[in-house]
Tab-separated table of C-alpha atoms and ligand atoms in Angstrom:
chain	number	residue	atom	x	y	z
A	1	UNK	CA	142.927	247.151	71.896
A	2	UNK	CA	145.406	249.680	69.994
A	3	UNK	CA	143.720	251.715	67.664
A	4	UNK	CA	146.116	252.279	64.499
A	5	UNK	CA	146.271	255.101	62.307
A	6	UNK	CA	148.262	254.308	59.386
A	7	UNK	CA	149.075	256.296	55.796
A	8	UNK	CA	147.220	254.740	52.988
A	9	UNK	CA	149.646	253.704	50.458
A	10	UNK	CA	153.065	251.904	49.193
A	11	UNK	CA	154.868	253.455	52.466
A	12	UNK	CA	151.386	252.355	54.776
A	13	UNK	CA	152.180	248.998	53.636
A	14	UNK	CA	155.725	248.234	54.341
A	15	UNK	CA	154.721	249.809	57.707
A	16	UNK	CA	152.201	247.027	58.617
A	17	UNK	CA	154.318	244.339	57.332
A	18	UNK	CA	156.760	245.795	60.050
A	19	UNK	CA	153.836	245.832	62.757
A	20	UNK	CA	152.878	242.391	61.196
A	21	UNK	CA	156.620	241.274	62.118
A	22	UNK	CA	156.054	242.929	65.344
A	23	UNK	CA	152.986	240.991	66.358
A	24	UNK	CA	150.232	243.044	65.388
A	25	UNK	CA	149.084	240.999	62.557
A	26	UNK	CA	145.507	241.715	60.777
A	27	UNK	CA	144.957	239.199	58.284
A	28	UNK	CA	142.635	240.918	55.719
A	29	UNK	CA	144.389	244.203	55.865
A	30	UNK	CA	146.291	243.582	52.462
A	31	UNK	CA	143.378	241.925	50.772
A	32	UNK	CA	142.640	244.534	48.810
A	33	UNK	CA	139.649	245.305	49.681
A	34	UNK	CA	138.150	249.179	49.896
A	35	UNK	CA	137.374	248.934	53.520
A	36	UNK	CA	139.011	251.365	56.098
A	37	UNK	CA	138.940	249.762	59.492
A	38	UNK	CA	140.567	246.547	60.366
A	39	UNK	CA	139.985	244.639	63.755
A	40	UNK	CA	142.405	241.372	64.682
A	41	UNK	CA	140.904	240.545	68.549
A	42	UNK	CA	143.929	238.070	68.782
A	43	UNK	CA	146.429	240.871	67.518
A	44	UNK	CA	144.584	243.457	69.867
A	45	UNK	CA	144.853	245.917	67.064
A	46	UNK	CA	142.525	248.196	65.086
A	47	UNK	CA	143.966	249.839	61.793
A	48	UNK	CA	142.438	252.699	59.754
A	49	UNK	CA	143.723	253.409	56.522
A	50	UNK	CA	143.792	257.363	56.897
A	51	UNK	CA	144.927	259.697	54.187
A	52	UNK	CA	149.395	260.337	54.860
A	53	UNK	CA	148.622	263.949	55.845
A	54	UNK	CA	145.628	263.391	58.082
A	55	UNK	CA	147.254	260.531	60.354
A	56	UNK	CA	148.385	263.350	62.762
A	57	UNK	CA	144.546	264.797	62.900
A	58	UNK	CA	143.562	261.248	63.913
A	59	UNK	CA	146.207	260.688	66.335
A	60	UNK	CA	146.185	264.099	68.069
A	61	UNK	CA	142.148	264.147	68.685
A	62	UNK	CA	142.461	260.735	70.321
A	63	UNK	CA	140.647	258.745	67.580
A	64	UNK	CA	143.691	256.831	66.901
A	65	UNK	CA	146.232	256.081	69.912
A	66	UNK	CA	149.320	255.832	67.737
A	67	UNK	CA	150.119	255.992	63.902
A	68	UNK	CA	152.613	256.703	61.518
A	69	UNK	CA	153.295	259.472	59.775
A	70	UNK	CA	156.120	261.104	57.707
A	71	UNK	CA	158.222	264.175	59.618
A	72	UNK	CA	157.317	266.402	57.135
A	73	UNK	CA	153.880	266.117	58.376
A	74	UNK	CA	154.053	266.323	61.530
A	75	UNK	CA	156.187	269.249	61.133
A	76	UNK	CA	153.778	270.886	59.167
A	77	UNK	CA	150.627	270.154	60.723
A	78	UNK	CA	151.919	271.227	64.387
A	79	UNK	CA	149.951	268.401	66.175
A	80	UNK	CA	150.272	268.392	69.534
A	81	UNK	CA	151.679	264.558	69.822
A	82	UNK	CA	154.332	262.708	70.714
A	83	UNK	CA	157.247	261.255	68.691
A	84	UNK	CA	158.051	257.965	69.928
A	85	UNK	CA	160.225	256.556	67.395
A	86	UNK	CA	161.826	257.222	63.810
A	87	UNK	CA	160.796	253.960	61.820
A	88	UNK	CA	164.209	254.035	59.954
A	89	UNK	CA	161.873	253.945	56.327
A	90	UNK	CA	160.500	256.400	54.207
A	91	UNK	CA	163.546	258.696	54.020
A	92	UNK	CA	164.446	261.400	52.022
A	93	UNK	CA	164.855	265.596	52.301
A	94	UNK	CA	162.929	268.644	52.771
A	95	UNK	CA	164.717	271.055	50.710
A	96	UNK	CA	164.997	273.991	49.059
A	97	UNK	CA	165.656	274.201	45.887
A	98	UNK	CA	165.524	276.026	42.263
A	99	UNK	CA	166.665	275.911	38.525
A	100	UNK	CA	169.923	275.291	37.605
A	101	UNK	CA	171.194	279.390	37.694
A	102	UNK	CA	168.779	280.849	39.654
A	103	UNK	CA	170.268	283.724	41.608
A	104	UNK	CA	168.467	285.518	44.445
A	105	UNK	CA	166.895	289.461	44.495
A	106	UNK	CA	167.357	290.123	47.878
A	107	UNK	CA	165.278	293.548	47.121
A	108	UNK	CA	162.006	291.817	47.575
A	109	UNK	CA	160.154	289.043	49.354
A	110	UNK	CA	161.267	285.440	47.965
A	111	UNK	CA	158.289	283.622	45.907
A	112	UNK	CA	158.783	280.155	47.204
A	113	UNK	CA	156.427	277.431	46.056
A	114	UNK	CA	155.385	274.423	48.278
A	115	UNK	CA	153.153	272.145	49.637
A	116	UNK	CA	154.232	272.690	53.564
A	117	UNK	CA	153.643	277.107	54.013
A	118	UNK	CA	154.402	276.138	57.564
A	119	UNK	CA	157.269	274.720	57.442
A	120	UNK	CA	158.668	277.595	54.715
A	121	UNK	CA	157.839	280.190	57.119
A	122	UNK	CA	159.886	278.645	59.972
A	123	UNK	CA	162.988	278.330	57.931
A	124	UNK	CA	163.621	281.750	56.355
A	125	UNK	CA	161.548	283.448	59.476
A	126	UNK	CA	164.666	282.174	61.142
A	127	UNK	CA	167.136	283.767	58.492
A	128	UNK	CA	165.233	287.134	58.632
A	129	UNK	CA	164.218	286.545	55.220
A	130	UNK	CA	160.979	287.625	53.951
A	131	UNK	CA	158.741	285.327	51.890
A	132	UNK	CA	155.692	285.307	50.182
A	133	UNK	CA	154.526	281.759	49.934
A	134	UNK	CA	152.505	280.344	47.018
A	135	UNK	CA	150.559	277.330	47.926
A	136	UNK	CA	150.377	274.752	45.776
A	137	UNK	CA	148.890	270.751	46.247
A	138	UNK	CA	151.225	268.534	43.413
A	139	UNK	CA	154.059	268.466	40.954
A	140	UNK	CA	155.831	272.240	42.794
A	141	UNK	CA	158.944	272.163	40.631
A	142	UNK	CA	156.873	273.253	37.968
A	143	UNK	CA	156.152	276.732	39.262
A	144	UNK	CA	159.863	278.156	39.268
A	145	UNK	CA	160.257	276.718	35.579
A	146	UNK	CA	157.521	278.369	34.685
A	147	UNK	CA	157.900	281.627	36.706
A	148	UNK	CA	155.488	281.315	39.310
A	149	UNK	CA	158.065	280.890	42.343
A	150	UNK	CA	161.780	281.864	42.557
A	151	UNK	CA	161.871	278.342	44.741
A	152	UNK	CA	160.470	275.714	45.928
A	153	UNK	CA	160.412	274.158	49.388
A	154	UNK	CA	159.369	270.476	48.798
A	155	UNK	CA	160.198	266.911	49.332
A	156	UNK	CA	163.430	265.289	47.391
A	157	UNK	CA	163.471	261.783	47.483
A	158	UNK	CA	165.930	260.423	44.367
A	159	UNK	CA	166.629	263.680	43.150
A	160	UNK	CA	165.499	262.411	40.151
A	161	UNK	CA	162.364	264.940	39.345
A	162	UNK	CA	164.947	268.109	40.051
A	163	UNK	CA	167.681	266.674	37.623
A	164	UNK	CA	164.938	266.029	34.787
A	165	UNK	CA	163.925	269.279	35.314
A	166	UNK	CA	167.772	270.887	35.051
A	167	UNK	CA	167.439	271.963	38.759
A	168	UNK	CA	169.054	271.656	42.029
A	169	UNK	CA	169.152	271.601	45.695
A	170	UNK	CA	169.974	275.428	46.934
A	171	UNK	CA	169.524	274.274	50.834
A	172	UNK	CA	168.710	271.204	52.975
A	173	UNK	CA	166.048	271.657	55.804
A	174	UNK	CA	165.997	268.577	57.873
A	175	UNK	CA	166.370	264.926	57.244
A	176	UNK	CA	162.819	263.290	56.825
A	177	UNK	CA	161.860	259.369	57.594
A	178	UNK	CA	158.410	258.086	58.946
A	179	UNK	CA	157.593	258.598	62.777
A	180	UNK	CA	155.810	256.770	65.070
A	181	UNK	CA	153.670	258.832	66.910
A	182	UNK	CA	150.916	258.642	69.596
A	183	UNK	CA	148.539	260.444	71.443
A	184	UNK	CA	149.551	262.680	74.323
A	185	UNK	CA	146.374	261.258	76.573
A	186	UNK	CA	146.279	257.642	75.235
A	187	UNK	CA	149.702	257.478	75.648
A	188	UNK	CA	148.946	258.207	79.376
A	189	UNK	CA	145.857	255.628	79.598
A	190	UNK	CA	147.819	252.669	77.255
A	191	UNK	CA	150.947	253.324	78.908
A	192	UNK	CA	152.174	249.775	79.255
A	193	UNK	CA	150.660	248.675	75.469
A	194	UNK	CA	152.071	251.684	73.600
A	195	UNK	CA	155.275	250.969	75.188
A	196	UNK	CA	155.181	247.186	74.274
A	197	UNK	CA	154.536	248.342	71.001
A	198	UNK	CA	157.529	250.257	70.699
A	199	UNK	CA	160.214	247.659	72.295
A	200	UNK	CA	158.912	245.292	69.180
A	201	UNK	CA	159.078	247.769	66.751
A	202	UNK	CA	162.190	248.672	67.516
A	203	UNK	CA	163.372	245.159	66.938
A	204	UNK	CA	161.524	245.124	63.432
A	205	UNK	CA	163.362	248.462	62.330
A	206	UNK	CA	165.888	248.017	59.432
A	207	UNK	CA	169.258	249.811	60.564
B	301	PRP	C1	157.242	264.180	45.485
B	301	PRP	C2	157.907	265.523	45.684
B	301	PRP	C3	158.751	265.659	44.459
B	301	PRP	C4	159.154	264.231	44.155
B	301	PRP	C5	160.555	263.982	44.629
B	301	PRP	O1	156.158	264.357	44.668
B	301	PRP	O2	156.954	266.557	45.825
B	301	PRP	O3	158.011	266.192	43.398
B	301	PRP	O4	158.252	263.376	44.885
B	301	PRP	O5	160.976	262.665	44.388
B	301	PRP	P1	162.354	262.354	43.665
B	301	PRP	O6	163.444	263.169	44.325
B	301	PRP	O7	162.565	260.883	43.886
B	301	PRP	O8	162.221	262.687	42.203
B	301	PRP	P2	155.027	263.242	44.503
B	301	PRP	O9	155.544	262.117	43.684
B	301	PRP	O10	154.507	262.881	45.837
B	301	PRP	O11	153.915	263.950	43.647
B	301	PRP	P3	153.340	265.450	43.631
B	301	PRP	O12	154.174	266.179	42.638
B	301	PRP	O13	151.938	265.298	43.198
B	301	PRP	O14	153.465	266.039	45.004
């Protein structure tokens, strides 16, 4: 049995159609229904529905053997798993970005908003630039319109939200799409499954 952690949600779903494709079909996954663990004996597959930013925490303590989760998060949570394959969906950028204008006091730390601290520290620790990072959980481009942040360091999909907002990419971290991922000790102990699990969904993967 594969236990599966995947991210609640539109991008959750289009992944287990993919699995579906791939053979790991769980008929009353999609039903609609508020329950969070799914079972198919014939598939061999368990599913959990898991919060998108807590599929790593399942995966890395062993609860789940694989899952998906966006690079972002793994980047940001620093789980101790292994990538085993970019699922080709759920792409877009991490960036860096700020209102149309803004131009840079290099006299002082740079306020930069985000969701992902980690993730902000990495990239201007490795430009020597000092930071001071203002946490925030939803809608970050608000807090250099308003003043809170000279920048943000968040997710741009359609670019849409920036433009609305008259602002614009400053600086493009890394590419982002959703990752399969898997436990370091499961991976040892379901070996041959994981692996069969891979070689399908890599024939499922839109190129
Ligand atoms: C994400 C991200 C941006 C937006 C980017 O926010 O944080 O705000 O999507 O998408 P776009 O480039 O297509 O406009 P999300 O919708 O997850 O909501 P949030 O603001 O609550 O984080």
């Amino acid at each position: 049995m594969l236990n599966v952690a995947l991210p609640k949600g539109r991008l959750g779903e289009k992944i287990y159609k993919m699995l579906e494709r791939a053979g790991y079909s769980c008929k009353e996954l999609l039903d609609g229904s508020r329950k969070l663990v799914f079972t198919d004996e014939n598939s061999g597959v368990s599913y959990f529905w898991v919060k998108p930013s807590d599929v790593t925490v399942y995966v890395e303590h062993g609860v789940a053997d694989i899952g998906v989760a966006g690079k972002d998060t793994i980047d940001e949570s620093g789980a101790d798993v292994y990538e085993l394959l970019d699922l080709n969906v759920g792409r877009c950028r991490m960036c860096v970005a700020s209102v149309n204008g803004f131009r840079e006091d290099l006299s002082r730390p740079l306020r930069v908003a985000t969701k992902f601290p980690h993730i902000a520290e990495r990239y201007f620790s490795a430009r020597n630039r000092d930071i001071e990072v203002i946490k925030l959980y939803g809608s970050i481009e608000l807090a250099p319109i308003l003043g809170l942040s000279d920048v943000i360091v968040d997710i741009v999909e359609t670019g849409t939200t920036l433009k609305e907002n008259d602002m614009s990419v400053l600086e493009e971290i890394f590419p982002i799409s959703a990752r399969l991922i898997a436990n370091k000790a499961r991976y040892k102990f379901k070996g041959e499954e994981i692996a069969a699990c891979v070689s399908r969904l890599k024939k499922e993967i839109a190129q």
